[in-house]
Tab-separated table of C-alpha atoms and ligand atoms in Angstrom:
chain	number	residue	atom	x	y	z
A	1	MET	CA	38.922	17.967	-3.046
A	2	THR	CA	41.415	20.280	-4.709
A	3	LEU	CA	41.341	21.092	-8.463
A	4	LEU	CA	44.158	18.371	-8.973
A	5	ASP	CA	42.491	15.803	-6.992
A	6	ARG	CA	39.240	16.228	-9.048
A	7	ALA	CA	41.433	16.264	-12.354
A	8	ILE	CA	43.128	13.082	-11.253
A	9	ALA	CA	39.745	11.583	-10.154
A	10	ARG	CA	38.273	12.145	-14.083
A	11	THR	CA	41.580	10.693	-15.490
A	12	LEU	CA	41.752	7.660	-13.225
A	13	PRO	CA	40.997	5.301	-16.253
A	14	LEU	CA	44.358	6.454	-17.566
A	15	VAL	CA	46.287	5.644	-14.530
A	16	PRO	CA	48.152	2.401	-15.071
A	17	LYS	CA	46.398	-0.509	-13.114
A	18	PRO	CA	49.490	-1.385	-10.895
A	19	ILE	CA	49.313	2.294	-9.481
A	20	VAL	CA	45.577	1.998	-8.941
A	21	ARG	CA	46.246	-1.321	-7.292
A	22	ARG	CA	48.973	0.088	-4.928
A	23	VAL	CA	46.677	3.146	-3.931
A	24	ALA	CA	43.565	1.254	-3.530
A	25	ASN	CA	45.244	-1.494	-1.224
A	26	ARG	CA	43.844	0.204	1.933
A	27	TYR	CA	40.323	-0.300	0.790
A	28	ILE	CA	40.569	-4.031	0.046
A	29	ALA	CA	41.146	-6.782	2.488
A	30	GLY	CA	43.136	-9.010	-0.039
A	31	GLU	CA	42.331	-11.543	-2.513
A	32	THR	CA	41.473	-14.743	-0.580
A	33	VAL	CA	38.918	-15.722	1.943
A	34	ASP	CA	41.422	-16.301	4.638
A	35	GLU	CA	42.804	-12.715	4.245
A	36	ALA	CA	39.513	-11.313	4.437
A	37	LEU	CA	38.527	-13.431	7.466
A	38	ARG	CA	41.732	-12.333	9.262
A	39	VAL	CA	40.599	-8.689	8.756
A	40	VAL	CA	37.320	-9.444	10.128
A	41	ALA	CA	38.625	-11.356	13.294
A	42	GLY	CA	40.923	-8.467	14.028
A	43	LEU	CA	37.917	-6.042	13.760
A	44	ASN	CA	35.816	-8.304	15.896
A	45	GLU	CA	38.438	-8.525	18.597
A	46	ARG	CA	37.965	-4.693	19.004
A	47	GLY	CA	33.949	-5.113	19.055
A	48	ILE	CA	33.480	-4.128	15.580
A	49	ARG	CA	31.090	-6.048	13.290
A	50	ALA	CA	31.716	-6.615	9.638
A	51	THR	CA	30.099	-7.285	6.247
A	52	LEU	CA	31.880	-8.976	3.526
A	53	ASP	CA	31.737	-8.458	-0.177
A	54	ILE	CA	33.302	-10.697	-2.815
A	55	LEU	CA	34.442	-8.082	-5.508
A	56	GLY	CA	32.901	-8.771	-8.769
A	57	GLU	CA	29.810	-7.147	-10.711
A	58	HIS	CA	28.304	-7.065	-14.232
A	59	ILE	CA	29.024	-10.673	-15.031
A	60	HIS	CA	28.418	-11.799	-18.740
A	61	ASN	CA	26.918	-15.433	-18.183
A	62	LEU	CA	25.024	-17.411	-15.561
A	63	ASP	CA	28.038	-19.727	-14.889
A	64	GLN	CA	29.987	-16.665	-13.575
A	65	ALA	CA	26.627	-15.801	-11.307
A	66	ARG	CA	26.651	-19.509	-10.026
A	67	GLN	CA	30.331	-19.303	-9.113
A	68	ALA	CA	29.639	-16.078	-7.251
A	69	VAL	CA	26.759	-17.800	-5.238
A	70	SER	CA	29.126	-20.688	-4.426
A	71	GLY	CA	31.609	-18.312	-3.294
A	72	TYR	CA	29.149	-16.763	-1.095
A	73	THR	CA	27.767	-19.941	0.438
A	74	THR	CA	31.229	-21.067	1.246
A	75	LEU	CA	31.900	-17.829	2.790
A	76	LEU	CA	28.855	-17.980	4.999
A	77	ASP	CA	30.025	-21.470	6.050
A	78	SER	CA	33.609	-20.128	7.010
A	79	ILE	CA	32.013	-17.293	8.871
A	80	ASN	CA	29.892	-19.769	10.616
A	81	LYS	CA	32.689	-22.209	11.533
A	82	ARG	CA	34.934	-19.493	12.739
A	83	LYS	CA	32.214	-17.845	14.845
A	84	LEU	CA	32.836	-14.417	13.411
A	85	ASP	CA	30.661	-11.438	13.507
A	86	SER	CA	30.041	-10.683	9.873
A	87	THR	CA	27.241	-10.680	7.340
A	88	ILE	CA	27.685	-10.725	3.757
A	89	SER	CA	26.905	-7.812	0.972
A	90	ILE	CA	25.962	-9.054	-2.455
A	91	LYS	CA	25.499	-7.131	-5.752
A	92	LEU	CA	22.676	-8.598	-7.839
A	93	THR	CA	24.544	-7.808	-11.321
A	94	GLN	CA	27.134	-10.177	-9.883
A	95	LEU	CA	24.278	-12.705	-9.533
A	96	GLY	CA	23.199	-12.054	-13.112
A	97	LEU	CA	20.677	-9.259	-12.923
A	98	LYS	CA	21.595	-7.925	-16.369
A	99	VAL	CA	21.629	-11.443	-17.938
A	100	ASP	CA	18.509	-13.172	-16.632
A	101	ARG	CA	16.445	-11.468	-14.040
A	102	GLU	CA	14.621	-14.654	-12.972
A	103	ALA	CA	17.557	-16.647	-12.590
A	104	CYS	CA	19.188	-13.712	-10.645
A	105	PHE	CA	16.331	-13.856	-8.312
A	106	GLU	CA	16.562	-17.656	-7.736
A	107	LEU	CA	20.213	-17.302	-7.205
A	108	ALA	CA	19.880	-14.542	-4.650
A	109	ALA	CA	17.145	-16.628	-2.837
A	110	GLN	CA	19.756	-19.481	-2.947
A	111	VAL	CA	22.259	-17.073	-0.987
A	112	VAL	CA	19.613	-15.697	1.378
A	113	ARG	CA	18.294	-19.365	2.184
A	114	HIS	CA	21.781	-20.572	2.906
A	115	ALA	CA	22.292	-17.647	5.081
A	116	GLN	CA	19.146	-18.303	6.956
A	117	ASP	CA	20.374	-21.766	7.559
A	118	VAL	CA	23.579	-20.602	9.282
A	119	LYS	CA	21.655	-17.842	11.079
A	120	ASN	CA	23.262	-15.110	8.976
A	121	PHE	CA	22.047	-11.867	7.219
A	122	VAL	CA	22.479	-10.835	3.587
A	123	ARG	CA	22.393	-7.164	2.462
A	124	ILE	CA	21.788	-6.364	-1.188
A	125	ASP	CA	24.003	-3.448	-2.196
A	126	MET	CA	22.479	-0.829	-4.513
A	127	GLU	CA	24.269	-0.286	-7.869
A	128	ASP	CA	23.968	2.258	-10.583
A	129	SER	CA	20.534	3.359	-11.454
A	130	SER	CA	19.857	1.090	-14.411
A	131	CYS	CA	19.323	-1.435	-11.673
A	132	THR	CA	17.393	0.380	-9.108
A	133	THR	CA	13.892	-0.803	-9.855
A	134	GLU	CA	14.821	-4.313	-10.509
A	135	THR	CA	16.924	-4.607	-7.288
A	136	LEU	CA	14.038	-3.223	-5.124
A	137	GLU	CA	11.602	-5.592	-6.954
A	138	ILE	CA	13.756	-8.653	-6.134
A	139	TYR	CA	14.249	-7.519	-2.461
A	140	ARG	CA	10.330	-7.201	-2.198
A	141	ARG	CA	10.158	-10.940	-3.505
A	142	LEU	CA	12.733	-12.238	-1.337
A	143	ARG	CA	11.054	-10.741	1.814
A	144	ARG	CA	8.024	-12.880	1.052
A	145	GLY	CA	9.951	-15.856	1.982
A	146	TYR	CA	12.807	-14.458	4.203
A	147	SER	CA	13.423	-12.036	6.963
A	148	ASN	CA	17.222	-12.064	6.799
A	149	VAL	CA	17.843	-9.866	3.900
A	150	GLY	CA	18.164	-6.130	3.719
A	151	ILE	CA	18.431	-3.361	1.158
A	152	VAL	CA	20.493	-0.266	0.503
A	153	VAL	CA	19.048	3.131	-0.653
A	154	GLN	CA	20.981	6.092	-1.929
A	155	ALA	CA	20.165	9.596	-0.729
A	156	TYR	CA	21.378	11.272	-4.146
A	157	LEU	CA	18.502	9.694	-6.065
A	158	ARG	CA	15.520	11.962	-6.413
A	159	ARG	CA	13.230	8.834	-6.401
A	160	THR	CA	14.386	7.440	-3.060
A	161	VAL	CA	12.093	9.207	-0.825
A	162	ASP	CA	9.092	7.520	-2.718
A	163	ASP	CA	10.949	4.182	-2.814
A	164	VAL	CA	11.054	4.503	1.048
A	165	ASP	CA	7.408	5.180	1.254
A	166	ALA	CA	6.437	2.374	-1.130
A	167	LEU	CA	8.581	-0.027	1.034
A	168	GLN	CA	6.984	1.019	4.434
A	169	ASP	CA	4.867	-2.258	4.499
A	170	LEU	CA	7.924	-4.356	4.722
A	171	ARG	CA	9.608	-2.105	7.513
A	172	PRO	CA	13.015	-2.923	5.703
A	173	ASN	CA	16.332	-3.356	7.421
A	174	TYR	CA	18.130	-0.453	5.663
A	175	ARG	CA	21.536	0.652	4.657
A	176	LEU	CA	21.423	4.267	3.979
A	177	CYS	CA	24.229	5.837	1.851
A	178	LYS	CA	24.776	8.922	-0.151
A	179	GLY	CA	25.366	6.915	-3.399
A	180	VAL	CA	28.585	6.427	-5.255
A	181	TYR	CA	27.787	6.089	-8.971
A	182	LEU	CA	27.874	8.886	-11.599
A	183	GLU	CA	24.219	9.634	-12.307
A	184	PRO	CA	22.675	12.145	-14.523
A	185	ARG	CA	21.134	15.346	-12.973
A	186	GLU	CA	17.598	14.452	-14.090
A	187	ILE	CA	17.479	11.648	-11.610
A	188	SER	CA	19.994	12.560	-9.059
A	189	TYR	CA	20.934	15.511	-6.778
A	190	ARG	CA	24.284	17.112	-7.583
A	191	ASP	CA	24.527	19.571	-4.804
A	192	MET	CA	26.047	18.022	-1.729
A	193	ARG	CA	23.775	20.350	0.633
A	194	VAL	CA	20.578	18.725	-1.014
A	195	ILE	CA	22.112	15.182	-0.675
A	196	ASN	CA	22.871	15.692	2.822
A	197	ARG	CA	19.290	17.245	3.574
A	198	ASN	CA	17.796	14.335	1.676
A	199	TYR	CA	20.021	11.768	3.782
A	200	VAL	CA	18.841	13.309	7.056
A	201	THR	CA	15.037	13.391	5.837
A	202	LEU	CA	15.436	9.807	4.978
A	203	LEU	CA	16.909	8.653	7.972
A	204	GLU	CA	14.572	10.427	10.248
A	205	LYS	CA	11.596	8.498	8.051
A	206	MET	CA	13.336	5.136	8.553
A	207	LEU	CA	14.093	5.313	12.289
A	208	SER	CA	10.820	7.009	13.085
A	209	SER	CA	8.866	4.116	11.304
A	210	GLY	CA	10.537	1.339	13.254
A	211	SER	CA	13.123	0.327	10.407
A	212	TYR	CA	16.582	-0.829	11.508
A	213	VAL	CA	19.025	1.314	9.736
A	214	GLY	CA	22.735	0.887	8.879
A	215	ILE	CA	23.872	4.524	8.840
A	216	ALA	CA	26.567	4.250	6.234
A	217	THR	CA	28.690	7.283	6.135
A	218	HIS	CA	32.056	8.974	6.758
A	219	ASP	CA	30.646	12.428	6.948
A	220	GLU	CA	30.790	13.892	10.332
A	221	LEU	CA	27.995	16.063	9.772
A	222	MET	CA	25.642	13.078	8.911
A	223	VAL	CA	27.010	11.312	12.075
A	224	TRP	CA	26.179	14.264	14.077
A	225	GLU	CA	22.531	14.609	12.480
A	226	ALA	CA	22.053	10.932	13.071
A	227	LEU	CA	22.922	11.120	16.677
A	228	ARG	CA	20.663	14.052	17.146
A	229	ILE	CA	17.724	11.781	15.667
A	230	ILE	CA	18.492	8.925	17.838
A	231	ARG	CA	18.521	11.158	20.838
A	232	GLU	CA	15.190	12.599	20.010
A	233	LEU	CA	13.484	9.466	19.001
A	234	LYS	CA	15.156	7.781	22.265
A	235	LEU	CA	16.200	4.958	20.264
A	236	PRO	CA	18.141	2.015	21.929
A	237	THR	CA	21.286	0.984	20.265
A	238	SER	CA	19.778	-2.047	19.035
A	239	ALA	CA	17.698	0.062	16.548
A	240	TYR	CA	20.648	1.071	14.389
A	241	GLU	CA	24.078	0.816	13.693
A	242	PHE	CA	26.738	2.846	11.814
A	243	GLN	CA	28.598	1.386	8.804
A	244	MET	CA	31.870	2.561	7.245
A	245	LEU	CA	34.190	1.316	4.458
A	246	LEU	CA	37.400	-0.706	5.310
A	247	GLY	CA	40.256	2.001	4.892
A	248	VAL	CA	38.245	5.024	5.362
A	249	ASP	CA	38.526	7.548	8.243
A	250	GLU	CA	39.450	4.924	11.180
A	251	GLN	CA	39.613	7.862	13.584
A	252	LEU	CA	35.837	8.585	13.154
A	253	ARG	CA	35.221	4.896	13.482
A	254	ASP	CA	36.814	4.791	16.764
A	255	ILE	CA	35.053	7.915	18.002
A	256	ILE	CA	31.641	6.401	17.336
A	257	LYS	CA	32.664	3.129	18.878
A	258	ALA	CA	33.671	4.918	21.881
A	259	GLY	CA	30.304	6.876	21.981
A	260	GLY	CA	28.886	3.191	22.715
A	261	HIS	CA	27.301	2.759	19.213
A	262	ASN	CA	27.395	-0.510	17.237
A	263	LEU	CA	29.629	-0.059	14.160
A	264	ARG	CA	30.079	-2.342	11.054
A	265	VAL	CA	32.853	-2.152	8.487
A	266	TYR	CA	32.344	-3.155	4.910
A	267	ILE	CA	35.076	-5.256	3.749
A	268	PRO	CA	35.563	-6.112	-0.002
A	269	PHE	CA	38.113	-8.691	-0.982
A	270	GLY	CA	38.763	-10.793	-4.087
A	271	ARG	CA	40.591	-10.670	-7.544
A	272	ASP	CA	38.099	-8.336	-9.111
A	273	TRP	CA	39.367	-5.128	-7.356
A	274	TYR	CA	39.417	-2.470	-10.099
A	275	ALA	CA	35.859	-0.993	-10.414
A	276	TYR	CA	35.505	-1.034	-6.597
A	277	SER	CA	39.010	0.738	-6.150
A	278	VAL	CA	38.088	3.286	-9.001
A	279	ARG	CA	34.937	4.424	-7.047
A	280	ARG	CA	36.705	4.539	-3.898
A	281	LEU	CA	39.555	6.750	-5.044
A	282	ARG	CA	37.362	8.993	-6.869
A	283	GLU	CA	36.112	10.094	-3.416
A	284	ASN	CA	39.372	10.404	-1.711
A	285	PRO	CA	40.109	13.919	-1.001
A	286	ARG	CA	43.720	13.266	-0.927
A	287	LEU	CA	43.773	11.174	-4.220
A	288	ALA	CA	46.502	13.399	-6.044
A	289	GLY	CA	49.191	13.043	-3.193
A	290	TYR	CA	48.455	9.151	-2.876
A	291	VAL	CA	48.725	8.550	-6.594
A	292	PHE	CA	52.019	10.541	-7.031
A	293	LYS	CA	53.460	8.681	-3.904
A	294	ALA	CA	52.599	5.369	-5.496
A	295	MET	CA	54.123	6.442	-8.804
A	296	PHE	CA	57.386	7.317	-7.492
A	297	LYS	CA	57.624	4.552	-4.873
B	1	FAD	C1	29.155	0.824	4.619
B	1	FAD	C2	29.118	1.222	3.321
B	1	FAD	C3	28.277	0.698	2.334
B	1	FAD	C4	28.216	1.394	1.073
B	1	FAD	N1	27.278	0.720	0.163
B	1	FAD	C5	26.910	1.507	-0.969
B	1	FAD	C6	25.935	1.074	-1.803
B	1	FAD	O1	25.530	-0.112	-1.762
B	1	FAD	N2	25.792	1.634	-3.070
B	1	FAD	C7	26.362	3.001	-3.144
B	1	FAD	O2	25.882	3.583	-4.179
B	1	FAD	N3	27.127	3.501	-2.355
B	1	FAD	C8	27.542	2.687	-1.200
B	1	FAD	N4	28.319	3.193	-0.191
B	1	FAD	C9	29.151	4.571	-0.768
B	1	FAD	C10	28.464	5.876	-0.308
B	1	FAD	O3	27.408	5.955	-1.152
B	1	FAD	C11	29.376	6.977	-0.556
B	1	FAD	O4	29.805	6.809	-1.844
B	1	FAD	C12	30.575	6.902	0.350
B	1	FAD	O5	30.323	6.499	1.582
B	1	FAD	C13	31.072	8.607	0.602
B	1	FAD	O6	30.109	9.253	1.213
B	1	FAD	P1	30.057	9.742	2.686
B	1	FAD	O7	28.763	9.401	3.351
B	1	FAD	O8	31.152	9.155	3.398
B	1	FAD	O9	30.216	11.288	2.373
B	1	FAD	P2	31.228	12.076	1.611
B	1	FAD	O10	30.743	13.502	1.704
B	1	FAD	O11	31.351	11.771	0.220
B	1	FAD	O12	32.455	12.025	2.380
B	1	FAD	C14	32.691	12.444	3.838
B	1	FAD	C15	34.101	12.322	4.060
B	1	FAD	O13	34.563	11.185	4.197
B	1	FAD	C16	35.834	10.801	3.681
B	1	FAD	N5	36.069	9.985	2.650
B	1	FAD	C17	34.770	9.369	1.995
B	1	FAD	N6	35.245	8.602	0.873
B	1	FAD	C18	36.701	8.509	1.010
B	1	FAD	C19	37.373	7.626	0.397
B	1	FAD	N7	37.060	6.723	-0.537
B	1	FAD	N8	38.783	7.811	0.949
B	1	FAD	C20	39.147	8.635	1.892
B	1	FAD	N9	38.222	9.470	2.471
B	1	FAD	C21	36.874	9.351	2.133
B	1	FAD	C22	36.419	12.203	3.333
B	1	FAD	O14	37.054	12.874	4.343
B	1	FAD	C23	35.101	12.878	3.009
B	1	FAD	O15	35.363	14.398	3.168
B	1	FAD	C24	28.497	2.649	0.929
B	1	FAD	C25	29.331	3.559	1.966
B	1	FAD	C26	29.482	2.771	3.156
B	1	FAD	C27	30.125	3.420	4.293
């Protein structure tokens, strides 16, 4: 990222929302279920799997959480009816984690149960560090009753290696990512070289202990390391998949797919697009160019 890109990333909250929206369009599949399912169908036709995220997080009351659950159960039915290859990804703060933890667990269980009924799978996204312990606890409780639920861990957190050790008895279905929230140095690595080393250490640990891993990255070095580990462990393609975000590095996506590996694209959609868009834009190395173009269009 250039200095200008970094400066704009820091001042994104000052950029008018319509401009943010225009620049972030590439990352979001629209506002409605129909729009999102059209994107899924297009990817499926090219042999690419999907996972759908209904945008929204940090809701303020349980009615909003129940609405989110209803959105997800309807979505699961639509995926099933249209025979699409897509799982769902949920955020526990959207199901009331910060409002009532027990209710959140019950609501998450409702989604996972419904997914089980329609033979689908639920991935629990990992949010900022104020949610990590509770998210892992809820995941562990869900696994007592269900196997169609997976978890995300973040390589930038200092605690993750211990979390993965502690979860080993569950042989979780993981998504491994670097992590996207702004966290204090006391609990997170800041140096990208360390984050990358940790990513590789975690991936090796997960794959060699028999966990299925969604290798979520657009970093060619991490993809290279993953392929090295997969080759060394002689893993079949059914033991892992690569995962990428909608709108990011489609060329790398095609290269991975052409190599014969399974690939899943994370597809967010919905009206609550702002927080997700800002997180994505902060990571875009060509942010300044995009913002200026959108301003003068
Ligand atoms: C499928 C998926 C699910 C995720 N789920 C979570 C989650 O639950 N919790 C969480 O904290 N994080 C999640 N993330 C985000 C992740 O933590 C990183 O923030 C993000 O993927 C960037 O890390 P990277 O591995 O691509 O490496 P980086 O080193 O950040 O990026 C590598 C290269 O990718 C390109 N790139 C990355 N981001 C962008 C962008 N937005 N626009 C344009 N180019 C870009 C750039 O060329 C960059 O140089 C997820 C990521 C993926 C792919």
